[in-house]
Coordinates of C-alpha atoms and ligand atoms in Angstrom, one line a residue:
W197 CA -26.3 -19.1 19.5
S198 CA -24.5 -16.7 21.4
T199 CA -21.6 -14.4 20.7
E200 CA -21.1 -13.5 24.2
K201 CA -17.6 -15.5 24.3
I202 CA -16.3 -13.9 21.4
R203 CA -13.8 -11.0 20.7
N204 CA -12.7 -9.8 17.6
F205 CA -10.1 -7.4 17.9
S206 CA -6.8 -6.0 15.8
I207 CA -3.5 -4.4 16.7
I208 CA -2.7 -1.2 15.4
A209 CA 0.6 0.7 15.4
H210 CA 3.1 2.8 13.8
I211 CA 5.8 0.8 12.1
D212 CA 8.3 -0.5 14.5
H213 CA 6.8 -0.5 17.4
G214 CA 6.2 -3.9 18.2
K215 CA 3.1 -5.1 16.6
S216 CA 4.0 -8.5 15.0
T217 CA 6.2 -9.5 18.3
L218 CA 3.0 -9.1 20.3
A219 CA 0.9 -10.9 18.1
D220 CA 3.1 -13.7 18.1
R221 CA 3.4 -13.4 22.0
L222 CA -0.2 -13.6 22.3
L223 CA -0.5 -16.7 19.9
E224 CA 2.1 -18.5 22.0
T225 CA 0.7 -17.6 25.6
T226 CA -2.8 -19.1 24.5
K227 CA -0.9 -21.8 23.3
T228 CA -1.9 -21.6 19.9
I229 CA 1.1 -22.0 18.4
S230 CA 3.9 -23.6 20.5
A231 CA 7.1 -21.8 20.8
R232 CA 8.8 -24.5 18.8
D233 CA 6.7 -23.9 15.7
M234 CA 7.0 -20.6 16.1
S235 CA 9.1 -19.1 13.3
S236 CA 9.1 -15.8 14.7
Q237 CA 6.3 -13.3 13.2
V238 CA 4.1 -15.9 12.0
L239 CA 1.5 -13.3 10.8
D240 CA 3.6 -11.6 8.4
N241 CA 4.2 -14.7 6.0
M242 CA 5.2 -12.9 2.7
D243 CA 9.2 -12.8 2.7
L244 CA 9.1 -9.3 1.4
E245 CA 6.9 -8.1 4.3
K246 CA 9.6 -9.7 6.4
E247 CA 12.6 -8.2 5.0
R248 CA 10.9 -4.9 4.7
G249 CA 9.4 -4.9 8.0
I250 CA 6.0 -3.8 6.8
T251 CA 2.8 -5.8 6.7
I252 CA 1.1 -5.8 3.4
K253 CA -1.2 -8.3 3.4
L254 CA -4.1 -9.3 5.9
Q255 CA -4.2 -12.3 7.9
A256 CA -6.3 -13.8 10.9
A257 CA -5.7 -15.9 13.8
R258 CA -8.3 -17.6 16.5
C259 CA -7.0 -17.9 20.1
E260 CA -8.8 -19.2 23.0
Y261 CA -8.1 -17.8 26.6
K262 CA -10.5 -18.5 29.5
G263 CA -13.1 -19.7 27.8
H264 CA -13.3 -17.2 25.1
V265 CA -12.5 -17.0 21.5
L266 CA -10.4 -14.2 20.7
N267 CA -9.8 -13.5 16.7
L268 CA -7.0 -11.2 16.2
I269 CA -7.2 -9.7 12.2
D270 CA -3.8 -8.3 11.3
T271 CA -3.9 -4.9 9.4
P272 CA -1.4 -3.6 7.1
G273 CA 0.8 -0.4 8.1
H274 CA 0.9 2.1 5.2
V275 CA -0.8 4.9 3.7
D276 CA -1.2 3.2 0.3
F277 CA -3.1 0.5 1.9
T278 CA -5.8 2.5 4.2
Y279 CA -8.7 1.1 2.4
E280 CA -7.7 -2.5 3.3
V281 CA -6.8 -1.4 7.0
S282 CA -10.2 0.1 7.5
R283 CA -11.9 -3.0 6.1
S284 CA -10.1 -5.1 8.6
L285 CA -11.2 -2.8 11.0
A286 CA -14.5 -3.3 10.2
A287 CA -14.2 -6.8 11.4
C288 CA -13.8 -6.1 14.5
E289 CA -15.1 -4.5 17.7
G290 CA -11.7 -3.4 19.3
A291 CA -8.3 -2.7 18.7
L292 CA -5.2 -2.8 20.7
L293 CA -3.3 0.6 20.2
V294 CA 0.5 -0.4 20.5
V295 CA 2.4 2.5 21.5
D296 CA 6.5 2.0 21.7
A297 CA 7.2 3.5 25.4
S298 CA 10.4 5.0 24.0
Q299 CA 9.1 6.4 20.9
G300 CA 5.7 7.7 22.0
I301 CA 2.9 8.6 19.3
E302 CA 4.1 8.5 15.4
A303 CA 2.7 9.1 12.3
Q304 CA 0.7 5.8 11.7
T305 CA -0.6 5.5 15.1
M306 CA -2.8 8.6 14.7
A307 CA -4.0 7.6 11.3
N308 CA -5.1 4.3 12.3
V309 CA -6.9 5.5 15.7
Y310 CA -8.7 7.5 13.4
L311 CA -9.9 4.6 11.2
A312 CA -10.6 2.7 14.6
L313 CA -12.9 5.4 16.0
D314 CA -14.5 5.6 12.2
N315 CA -15.2 2.1 13.0
D316 CA -16.5 2.7 16.6
L317 CA -13.8 0.2 17.7
E318 CA -13.0 0.0 21.4
I319 CA -9.3 1.1 21.6
I320 CA -7.1 -0.6 24.4
P321 CA -4.0 1.3 24.9
V322 CA -1.0 -0.8 25.7
L323 CA 2.7 0.4 26.1
N324 CA 5.2 -1.6 24.6
K325 CA 9.2 -1.9 25.0
I326 CA 8.6 -1.0 28.6
D327 CA 11.9 -3.3 29.0
L328 CA 14.0 -0.7 27.2
P329 CA 16.1 1.8 28.9
A330 CA 15.0 4.5 26.8
A331 CA 11.5 3.8 27.9
E332 CA 9.5 6.7 29.1
P333 CA 6.1 5.9 30.1
E334 CA 4.9 9.1 31.9
R335 CA 5.7 11.2 29.0
V336 CA 4.2 8.7 26.3
I337 CA 1.1 8.2 28.7
G338 CA 0.7 11.6 28.6
E339 CA 0.7 12.0 24.8
I340 CA -1.8 9.3 24.7
E341 CA -4.2 10.8 27.0
G342 CA -3.3 14.4 25.4
G343 CA -3.0 13.7 21.5
I344 CA -5.7 11.0 21.3
G345 CA -7.9 11.3 24.6
L346 CA -7.7 7.7 25.5
D347 CA -7.9 7.0 29.2
C348 CA -4.6 5.6 30.2
S349 CA -5.4 4.7 33.8
N350 CA -5.3 1.1 33.5
I351 CA -2.9 0.9 30.5
V352 CA -0.6 -2.2 30.3
H353 CA 2.7 -1.8 30.6
A354 CA 4.1 -4.5 28.5
S355 CA 7.2 -5.9 26.8
A356 CA 6.2 -8.1 23.7
K357 CA 9.7 -8.8 23.7
S358 CA 10.5 -10.5 27.3
G359 CA 6.8 -11.7 27.6
I360 CA 5.8 -9.0 30.0
G361 CA 2.0 -7.9 30.3
I362 CA 0.8 -10.6 28.2
D363 CA -1.8 -12.0 30.2
D364 CA -2.9 -8.6 31.3
I365 CA -3.1 -7.7 27.3
L366 CA -5.4 -10.9 27.0
Q367 CA -7.6 -10.1 30.0
S368 CA -8.3 -6.8 28.7
I369 CA -9.5 -7.9 25.9
V370 CA -11.8 -10.2 27.2
E371 CA -13.2 -7.2 29.4
L372 CA -13.2 -4.6 27.2
V373 CA -13.7 -5.4 24.2
P374 CA -17.4 -5.8 23.5
P375 CA -18.8 -9.3 22.0
P376 CA -20.2 -9.0 18.7
P377 CA -23.9 -8.0 18.3
A378 CA -26.3 -11.2 18.7
P379 CA -27.6 -12.8 15.5
T380 CA -30.9 -11.0 14.6
G381 CA -32.4 -14.1 12.9
G382 CA -31.7 -12.6 9.7
A383 CA -29.9 -13.9 6.5
F384 CA -26.5 -15.1 6.4
R385 CA -24.1 -11.7 5.9
A386 CA -20.3 -11.8 5.9
L387 CA -17.6 -9.2 5.4
I388 CA -14.4 -9.9 3.3
F389 CA -11.6 -8.4 4.8
D390 CA -8.9 -10.1 2.9
S391 CA -8.2 -13.0 0.0
Y392 CA -5.7 -14.6 -1.8
Y393 CA -4.7 -17.1 -4.0
D394 CA -3.8 -20.5 -3.6
P395 CA -2.4 -22.6 -6.6
Y396 CA -4.8 -25.7 -5.2
K397 CA -7.4 -24.2 -3.9
G398 CA -8.1 -21.1 -5.8
I399 CA -8.6 -18.1 -4.2
I400 CA -9.1 -18.6 -0.3
V401 CA -11.7 -15.9 1.5
F402 CA -11.3 -14.6 4.9
F403 CA -14.3 -12.9 5.9
R404 CA -16.4 -12.1 9.1
V405 CA -19.7 -13.6 9.7
V406 CA -22.3 -10.4 10.6
D407 CA -25.2 -12.4 10.8
G408 CA -26.8 -15.4 10.3
C409 CA -24.9 -18.6 9.6
I410 CA -23.1 -20.5 6.7
K411 CA -22.4 -24.3 6.6
S412 CA -19.8 -26.1 4.8
G413 CA -21.0 -26.7 1.1
D414 CA -23.3 -23.5 0.8
K415 CA -23.5 -21.6 -2.3
V416 CA -22.4 -18.2 -1.6
R417 CA -23.0 -14.6 -3.3
F418 CA -20.8 -11.8 -3.3
I419 CA -23.3 -9.0 -3.9
N420 CA -21.1 -6.3 -5.2
S421 CA -19.3 -8.4 -7.6
K422 CA -22.6 -10.1 -8.5
V423 CA -21.3 -13.7 -8.6
D424 CA -22.2 -17.2 -7.1
H425 CA -19.7 -19.7 -5.9
D426 CA -19.7 -22.8 -4.7
T427 CA -18.0 -23.5 -1.5
V428 CA -15.9 -26.5 -1.0
E429 CA -14.7 -26.0 2.5
I430 CA -15.3 -23.1 5.4
G431 CA -13.2 -23.0 8.8
V432 CA -11.3 -20.9 11.1
L433 CA -7.6 -19.6 11.4
T434 CA -5.7 -21.0 14.1
P435 CA -3.5 -19.3 12.0
N436 CA -3.7 -22.7 9.9
Q437 CA -7.1 -23.5 8.0
V438 CA -9.0 -25.7 10.4
P439 CA -12.4 -26.7 8.6
K440 CA -15.6 -26.4 10.5
E441 CA -19.0 -27.7 9.6
Y442 CA -20.9 -24.1 10.4
L443 CA -19.9 -20.6 10.9
M444 CA -21.8 -18.1 13.1
A445 CA -22.7 -14.7 13.8
G446 CA -19.5 -13.1 14.9
E447 CA -17.2 -15.5 14.2
V448 CA -14.2 -15.1 11.7
G449 CA -13.1 -17.8 8.9
Y450 CA -12.3 -18.7 5.6
L451 CA -13.9 -20.1 2.7
Y452 CA -12.7 -21.5 -1.1
G453 CA -14.6 -23.3 -3.5
S454 CA -15.1 -22.6 -7.0
I455 CA -13.4 -19.1 -6.9
K456 CA -10.6 -18.5 -9.2
D457 CA -10.4 -14.5 -9.3
V458 CA -9.4 -12.4 -6.8
L459 CA -11.9 -9.8 -8.6
D460 CA -14.7 -11.8 -7.7
A461 CA -14.2 -11.8 -4.0
R462 CA -13.0 -8.1 -3.4
V463 CA -11.8 -6.6 0.1
G464 CA -15.1 -5.0 1.5
D465 CA -17.6 -7.0 -0.6
T466 CA -20.6 -8.7 1.6
I467 CA -21.2 -12.4 1.0
T468 CA -24.6 -14.0 1.1
L469 CA -26.0 -17.2 0.5
T470 CA -27.4 -17.6 -3.0
S471 CA -30.6 -18.8 -1.7
E472 CA -31.1 -16.5 0.8
F473 CA -30.4 -13.8 -1.9
K474 CA -33.0 -15.1 -4.3
K475 CA -35.5 -15.3 -1.5
S476 CA -35.0 -11.8 -0.7
L477 CA -35.7 -10.7 -4.5
L478 CA -39.3 -12.0 -3.4
P479 CA -41.7 -9.3 -1.8
E480 CA -42.3 -10.6 1.6
Y481 CA -38.5 -10.9 2.3
K482 CA -36.4 -8.3 3.1
E483 CA -33.9 -7.2 0.7
I484 CA -30.1 -8.3 1.4
E485 CA -28.2 -5.4 1.3
A486 CA -24.4 -4.9 0.8
M487 CA -22.7 -3.6 3.9
E488 CA -21.6 0.1 3.8
G489 CA -17.8 1.1 2.8
Y490 CA -17.1 -1.2 0.0
A491 CA -15.0 0.6 -2.6
E492 CA -13.3 -0.9 -5.5
S493 CA -9.5 0.3 -5.4
V494 CA -8.7 2.6 -7.9
P495 CA -5.1 2.9 -9.2
M496 CA -4.0 6.2 -8.1
M497 CA -1.2 6.3 -10.7
Y498 CA 0.4 4.4 -13.7
A499 CA 3.9 3.4 -15.0
G500 CA 5.3 1.5 -17.3
L501 CA 7.2 -1.7 -16.9
F502 CA 9.8 -3.4 -19.7
P503 CA 11.7 -6.3 -19.5
V504 CA 15.4 -5.5 -20.0
D505 CA 15.9 -8.6 -21.9
A506 CA 13.2 -8.4 -24.4
D507 CA 13.2 -12.5 -24.3
D508 CA 11.3 -12.0 -20.9
Y509 CA 8.3 -10.6 -22.3
E510 CA 6.3 -13.3 -21.9
N511 CA 7.9 -14.5 -18.6
L512 CA 6.8 -10.8 -17.1
R513 CA 2.9 -11.2 -18.7
D514 CA 3.0 -14.9 -16.8
S515 CA 4.5 -13.5 -13.6
L516 CA 1.9 -10.3 -13.8
G517 CA -0.7 -12.8 -14.0
K518 CA 0.1 -14.5 -11.2
L519 CA 0.7 -11.7 -8.6
R520 CA -2.7 -10.1 -9.8
L521 CA -4.2 -13.3 -8.6
N522 CA -3.3 -12.1 -5.1
D523 CA -3.7 -8.7 -5.8
A524 CA -7.2 -7.1 -6.8
S525 CA -5.7 -3.7 -7.0
L526 CA -3.2 -4.2 -9.7
T527 CA -4.2 -3.3 -13.2
Y528 CA -2.3 -3.8 -16.0
E529 CA -2.4 -3.7 -20.2
P530 CA 0.2 -4.1 -22.5
E531 CA 1.9 -1.4 -23.9
S532 CA 4.6 -0.8 -26.5
S533 CA 7.3 1.9 -26.6
G534 CA 10.0 2.5 -29.6
A535 CA 12.7 2.6 -27.0
L536 CA 11.9 -0.1 -24.6
G537 CA 10.2 -2.5 -26.6
F538 CA 7.1 -4.4 -25.2
G539 CA 6.1 -4.3 -21.7
F540 CA 3.2 -3.1 -20.0
R541 CA 1.6 -0.2 -18.5
I542 CA 0.4 -0.9 -14.8
G543 CA -2.1 0.9 -12.4
F544 CA -0.7 1.3 -8.6
L545 CA -2.5 2.5 -5.5
G546 CA 0.5 4.3 -4.8
L547 CA 4.6 4.5 -4.6
L548 CA 5.0 1.8 -1.9
H549 CA 2.9 -0.2 -3.7
M550 CA 4.5 0.2 -7.0
E551 CA 8.1 -0.9 -5.3
I552 CA 6.4 -4.3 -3.8
I553 CA 5.5 -4.9 -6.9
Q554 CA 8.6 -4.1 -8.4
E555 CA 10.5 -6.2 -6.2
R556 CA 8.3 -8.7 -6.1
L557 CA 8.8 -9.3 -9.7
E558 CA 12.6 -9.3 -9.9
R559 CA 12.8 -11.6 -6.8
E560 CA 10.1 -14.1 -7.3
Y561 CA 10.3 -14.0 -10.9
D562 CA 13.8 -13.5 -11.5
L563 CA 13.2 -10.4 -14.0
D564 CA 15.2 -7.6 -14.7
L565 CA 12.9 -4.6 -15.3
I566 CA 12.8 -1.0 -16.3
V567 CA 10.2 0.8 -14.2
T568 CA 9.3 4.5 -16.0
A569 CA 8.2 7.4 -13.6
P570 CA 4.7 6.9 -12.6
S571 CA 1.8 9.4 -14.0
V572 CA -1.4 9.8 -12.4
V573 CA -4.1 9.8 -15.3
Y574 CA -4.7 13.3 -16.9
E575 CA -7.7 14.7 -18.8
V576 CA -6.9 15.9 -22.7
E577 CA -9.9 17.7 -24.5
T578 CA -8.7 17.7 -27.9
T579 CA -9.2 20.5 -30.7
K580 CA -11.4 18.0 -32.1
G581 CA -13.8 17.9 -28.8
E582 CA -12.7 14.5 -28.0
I583 CA -11.9 13.4 -24.3
V584 CA -8.2 11.5 -23.9
M585 CA -7.1 10.1 -20.8
V586 CA -3.6 10.0 -20.8
S587 CA -1.5 8.0 -18.0
S588 CA 1.9 8.4 -19.9
A589 CA 3.4 11.6 -21.2
A590 CA 4.3 9.6 -24.4
K591 CA 1.0 9.3 -25.1
M592 CA -0.1 13.2 -24.3
P593 CA -1.4 15.1 -27.5
E594 CA 0.9 17.6 -29.1
Q595 CA 0.3 20.8 -28.0
Q596 CA -1.6 22.2 -30.9
L597 CA -4.3 19.5 -30.5
R598 CA -5.2 19.9 -26.9
A599 CA -7.8 22.3 -26.1
K600 CA -8.1 22.1 -22.6
T601 CA -6.3 19.8 -19.8
S602 CA -7.3 18.8 -16.5
E603 CA -5.7 16.9 -13.5
P604 CA -6.8 14.9 -10.8
Y605 CA -7.3 16.7 -7.2
V606 CA -7.2 15.2 -4.1
R607 CA -8.6 16.3 -1.0
I608 CA -5.8 15.5 1.9
E609 CA -5.8 15.9 5.5
V610 CA -2.6 15.9 7.3
L611 CA -2.6 15.0 11.2
T612 CA 0.7 16.7 12.8
P613 CA 1.7 17.9 16.1
S614 CA 0.9 21.8 16.1
E615 CA 4.6 22.7 16.4
Y616 CA 5.0 21.4 12.8
N617 CA 1.8 23.3 11.2
G618 CA 4.6 25.5 9.7
K619 CA 6.6 23.1 7.9
V620 CA 3.5 21.2 6.7
M621 CA 2.0 24.7 5.2
E622 CA 5.2 25.2 3.6
L623 CA 5.3 21.5 1.8
G624 CA 1.4 22.1 1.1
Q625 CA 2.5 25.3 -0.7
E626 CA 5.2 23.9 -2.5
R627 CA 3.1 21.5 -3.9
R628 CA 0.4 23.6 -5.0
G629 CA -2.0 23.0 -2.1
I630 CA -5.3 24.8 -1.7
L631 CA -5.3 25.2 2.1
K632 CA -9.2 24.9 3.2
D633 CA -9.0 24.0 7.1
I634 CA -6.9 23.8 10.2
K635 CA -8.3 21.8 12.8
Y636 CA -7.2 21.5 16.5
A637 CA -7.9 17.8 17.7
T638 CA -5.9 18.8 21.3
E639 CA -4.0 21.9 21.9
T640 CA -0.9 20.2 20.2
R641 CA -2.2 18.4 17.3
S642 CA -3.9 19.7 14.2
T643 CA -5.4 18.1 11.1
I644 CA -4.5 20.4 8.3
V645 CA -6.7 20.0 5.0
Y646 CA -5.7 20.9 1.7
E647 CA -7.3 20.5 -1.9
M648 CA -3.9 19.3 -3.8
P649 CA -3.2 17.8 -7.4
L650 CA -3.1 14.2 -7.1
A651 CA 0.4 14.4 -9.1
E652 CA 2.0 16.1 -6.2
V653 CA 0.7 13.7 -3.7
I654 CA 2.1 10.5 -5.4
T655 CA 5.6 11.5 -5.6
D656 CA 7.3 12.0 -2.8
F657 CA 4.9 13.8 -0.7
F658 CA 4.6 11.5 2.3
D659 CA 8.5 11.3 2.5
Q660 CA 9.1 15.2 2.4
L661 CA 6.1 15.0 5.2
K662 CA 7.6 12.3 7.2
S663 CA 11.4 13.9 7.2
R664 CA 10.1 17.6 7.5
T665 CA 8.0 16.8 10.6
K666 CA 10.6 14.4 12.0
G667 CA 7.9 11.1 11.2
Y668 CA 5.5 12.9 13.5
S669 CA 2.9 13.1 10.8
S670 CA 0.1 11.3 9.1
M671 CA -2.3 11.7 6.0
E672 CA -4.8 10.4 4.1
Y673 CA -6.5 11.4 0.8
K674 CA -9.4 11.1 -1.3
L675 CA -9.8 11.9 -4.9
I676 CA -12.3 15.0 -5.6
G677 CA -12.6 15.0 -9.4
Y678 CA -10.9 16.7 -12.1
R679 CA -9.5 20.5 -12.3
E680 CA -8.7 22.5 -15.0
S681 CA -4.6 23.0 -15.4
P682 CA -2.4 24.2 -17.9
L683 CA -0.3 21.5 -18.4
V684 CA 2.8 20.9 -20.6
R685 CA 4.7 17.9 -21.7
L686 CA 8.4 17.9 -20.9
D687 CA 10.3 16.0 -23.5
V688 CA 14.2 14.9 -22.9
L689 CA 16.3 14.7 -25.5
I690 CA 19.8 12.7 -25.3
N691 CA 22.2 14.0 -27.6
G692 CA 19.6 15.5 -29.8
D693 CA 17.4 12.7 -30.3
M694 CA 14.0 12.3 -28.3
A695 CA 14.0 10.0 -25.5
P696 CA 10.1 9.5 -24.9
P697 CA 10.2 7.0 -21.9
L698 CA 12.0 10.0 -20.2
S699 CA 9.3 12.6 -20.6
T700 CA 7.2 13.7 -18.3
I701 CA 3.6 15.9 -18.1
C702 CA 3.8 18.9 -15.4
H703 CA 2.1 22.0 -14.8
V704 CA 2.9 25.2 -16.9
D705 CA 4.5 27.0 -13.9
Q706 CA 6.6 24.4 -12.8
A707 CA 8.0 23.2 -16.4
Q708 CA 11.4 25.6 -15.9
R709 CA 12.1 24.2 -12.3
T710 CA 11.0 20.6 -13.7
G711 CA 13.2 20.8 -16.7
R712 CA 16.3 21.9 -15.0
G713 CA 16.4 19.3 -12.2
L714 CA 15.2 16.5 -14.6
V715 CA 18.5 17.4 -16.7
N716 CA 20.6 17.7 -13.5
A717 CA 19.4 14.4 -11.9
L718 CA 19.9 12.6 -15.6
K719 CA 23.2 14.1 -15.4
E720 CA 23.8 12.4 -12.2
F721 CA 22.2 9.0 -13.1
I722 CA 23.4 8.3 -16.5
P723 CA 27.0 7.0 -16.2
R724 CA 29.6 8.5 -18.3
Q725 CA 29.9 6.8 -22.0
L726 CA 33.1 6.6 -24.3
F727 CA 31.8 10.0 -25.9
K728 CA 30.5 13.7 -24.5
V729 CA 26.7 13.2 -24.0
Q730 CA 24.3 15.9 -23.9
V731 CA 20.8 15.8 -22.1
Q732 CA 18.4 18.5 -23.0
A733 CA 14.7 19.4 -21.7
A734 CA 12.2 20.7 -23.9
I735 CA 8.6 21.8 -24.4
G736 CA 7.7 21.4 -27.8
A737 CA 11.0 22.8 -30.1
K738 CA 11.9 24.9 -27.2
I739 CA 14.8 23.7 -25.3
I740 CA 14.6 25.1 -21.5
A741 CA 17.4 23.2 -19.8
S742 CA 20.4 21.6 -21.1
S743 CA 23.7 19.9 -19.6
S744 CA 26.6 17.8 -20.5
I745 CA 28.1 14.6 -19.4
S746 CA 31.9 14.5 -20.2
A747 CA 33.4 11.3 -22.1
M748 CA 35.1 8.7 -20.1
R749 CA 37.3 5.6 -20.7
K750 CA 35.3 2.6 -20.2
D751 CA 37.8 0.1 -18.7
V752 CA 36.8 0.6 -15.4
T753 CA 39.8 -1.3 -14.1
A754 CA 42.3 0.7 -15.5
K755 CA 42.2 3.1 -12.4
C756 CA 42.8 -0.2 -10.3
Y757 CA 46.8 0.1 -9.9
G758 CA 48.8 -2.8 -9.1
G759 CA 47.8 -6.4 -9.9
D760 CA 44.9 -6.8 -7.3
I761 CA 43.1 -9.4 -9.2
S762 CA 40.2 -9.7 -6.7
R763 CA 39.6 -6.4 -6.6
K764 CA 39.5 -6.4 -10.4
K765 CA 36.9 -9.4 -10.9
K766 CA 34.9 -7.5 -8.1
L767 CA 34.4 -4.2 -9.8
L768 CA 33.9 -6.2 -13.4
K769 CA 31.2 -7.9 -11.5
K770 CA 29.8 -4.7 -10.5
Q771 CA 29.8 -3.4 -14.0
A772 CA 28.0 -6.6 -15.0
A773 CA 25.6 -6.3 -12.5
G774 CA 25.1 -2.2 -13.6
K775 CA 24.5 -3.3 -16.9
K776 CA 21.8 -5.5 -16.7
R777 CA 19.4 -2.6 -15.8
M778 CA 20.6 -0.4 -18.8
K779 CA 18.6 0.4 -21.8
M780 CA 19.8 2.2 -24.9
M781 CA 18.3 5.1 -26.5
G782 CA 20.0 6.0 -29.5
N783 CA 23.8 5.0 -28.8
V784 CA 23.8 6.1 -24.7
E785 CA 23.3 3.4 -22.1
V786 CA 20.5 4.7 -19.7
P787 CA 20.3 3.0 -16.2
Q788 CA 17.2 2.2 -14.5
S789 CA 17.6 5.1 -12.0
A790 CA 17.3 7.6 -14.8
F791 CA 14.0 6.7 -15.8
T792 CA 12.5 7.5 -12.4
A793 CA 14.9 10.6 -12.0
V794 CA 11.6 13.0 -12.1
L795 CA 10.8 11.6 -8.5
K796 CA 14.4 12.8 -7.4
I797 CA 14.0 16.6 -8.2
D798 CA 13.8 18.6 -5.1
Ligands
LIG1233 P1 6.1 -3.5 11.2 O1 5.7 -5.0 10.9 O2 7.1 -3.2 10.6 O3 4.7 -2.6 11.4 O4 6.6 -3.6 12.6 P2 5.8 -4.3 14.0 O5 5.0 -3.2 14.8 O6 5.2 -5.6 13.8 O7 7.3 -4.6 14.8 P3 8.0 -5.6 15.6 O8 7.0 -6.6 16.2 O9 8.6 -6.3 13.7 O10 8.8 -5.1 16.0 C1 10.0 -4.3 15.8 C2 11.5 -4.3 16.5 O11 11.1 -4.1 17.9 C3 11.6 -5.8 16.5 O12 13.2 -5.8 16.2 C4 11.6 -6.4 17.9 O13 12.1 -7.5 18.2 C5 11.3 -5.2 18.4 N1 10.5 -5.3 19.7 C6 9.2 -5.7 19.8 N2 8.7 -5.6 20.9 C7 9.7 -5.4 21.9 C8 9.8 -5.1 23.2 O14 8.6 -5.6 24.2 N3 11.3 -4.7 23.9 C9 11.7 -4.5 22.9 N4 13.1 -4.5 23.4 N5 12.0 -4.8 21.6 C10 10.7 -5.2 20.8

């Protein structure tokens, strides 16, 4: 068996630079998929992805070109999914770096390049959208050479849209991406880069064979998960699943069998054969070890999810169960709240992950939900010496019972054009960051390193970073542990009554500002009622901010003069739709937006 004719690669790009279009074109040119079968963008097959234009789940496709097998492994494109990107890159030897010739290098381009370099990939730059009148190939080549240090003397000028340069790209993959290492004669080992749930076949696992060989029917062991499973079928992805008898070192494929839970086959885990694994426990055999880089995804934040209609609780529970089948990073447990009723406390990787889950539940499972503001997990030592982990303000022990409070910190690296260093540092300062280092990758690009509370990062830090640096920055962060921090619970009172789902935890120095901001945001989000509504923020018994919403007549159609009945109907319909996302707090109707108001404070 020789791996000489295999090329495993992925495409990395900033959002909208044309990754999916190029992938389609590669499959089309290699006749993997006929133009007729091609619903546009075959690789992004979740509806939501198409609509939002983001790639969340990884997919793979095998095509043939001039006697070579090219395996394209797709990667998700957002910071929330860095770990998945890194694992999918680990299954490749090369990456096409697609840069929009009218835009140049942007946020995700750099982050992905660094991940590719970490994985020792051969990076092939491609200048896309060369057909656009606004394309500036010279300037963008300058950025790629200067900013990343890639040689662009032979860069392919391409247009994924009009099909320019596609053959050159395929040729470069064959010539420049190294073949996978030859098999060592050792035991079967494969790296999982994705998995998903199929209602008929159970969990389908995507993997790259690193060494050895697997044949259909083999019993496999997932080393980190420590579980064994039978395989029913193995095969390759074209991108349809095509069964094969064997898969050998260097190949990319799928398997399924008796696996029912994604937690058994997590991204990054190593697969081996049960028999080989058992043999490896004998003294004369070399022990089979898991491949490096495996990490279990840990939720970075938690939020409460409650059905607007209490009758939907069962439906929500079942739907979460179904979503979790496809998403090992989704964790949840039941939660109940006096104001919101029965729901779930859910762990997320980041804000985008939260939005995606919420949207899928609402859209695919037809649920109307109230989502509370996300929170990190705080550590509280009580006066009795107990340690309590708190992921919701409502569960924070009362002030007099808290002896010590700590919060999770991250080490965050921001990559930015140096002209924005000042802007980034301003933001870092506002978010309680401790500046650790500034490194210059080139004269014009820097990496700014901070240690910062995770709570400051998970809200809108990334959005702020992007808007303050015109989209030219990217970031990555890692948890580094807990640090003592004076925290307070900020409560909200509506007409004098506590509204626990609106409470939030913040640093004592920020309490005043957050309190005022929260009250102002609530004033904006809570619609006028038939009576005056007072909104207050308090720490314990002390009111720190207050505002009121004046009363209004409820009949919204009253302001429609004349007899325009269609307009009247429209308004009533709009009001009814808005109603769906309301919860009563005391006698005040509170809309969904108010529950996450704390995210909207500047
Ligand atoms: P994400 O999935 O959001 O990461 O985006 P992507 O990088 O996959 O970009 P996608 O392929 O969806 O392309 C984004 C937009 O650019 C689409 O409207 C494409 O039609 C357009 N586009 C892609 N390639 C070209 C090209 O070569 N020329 C022109 N003019 N437009 C292109």
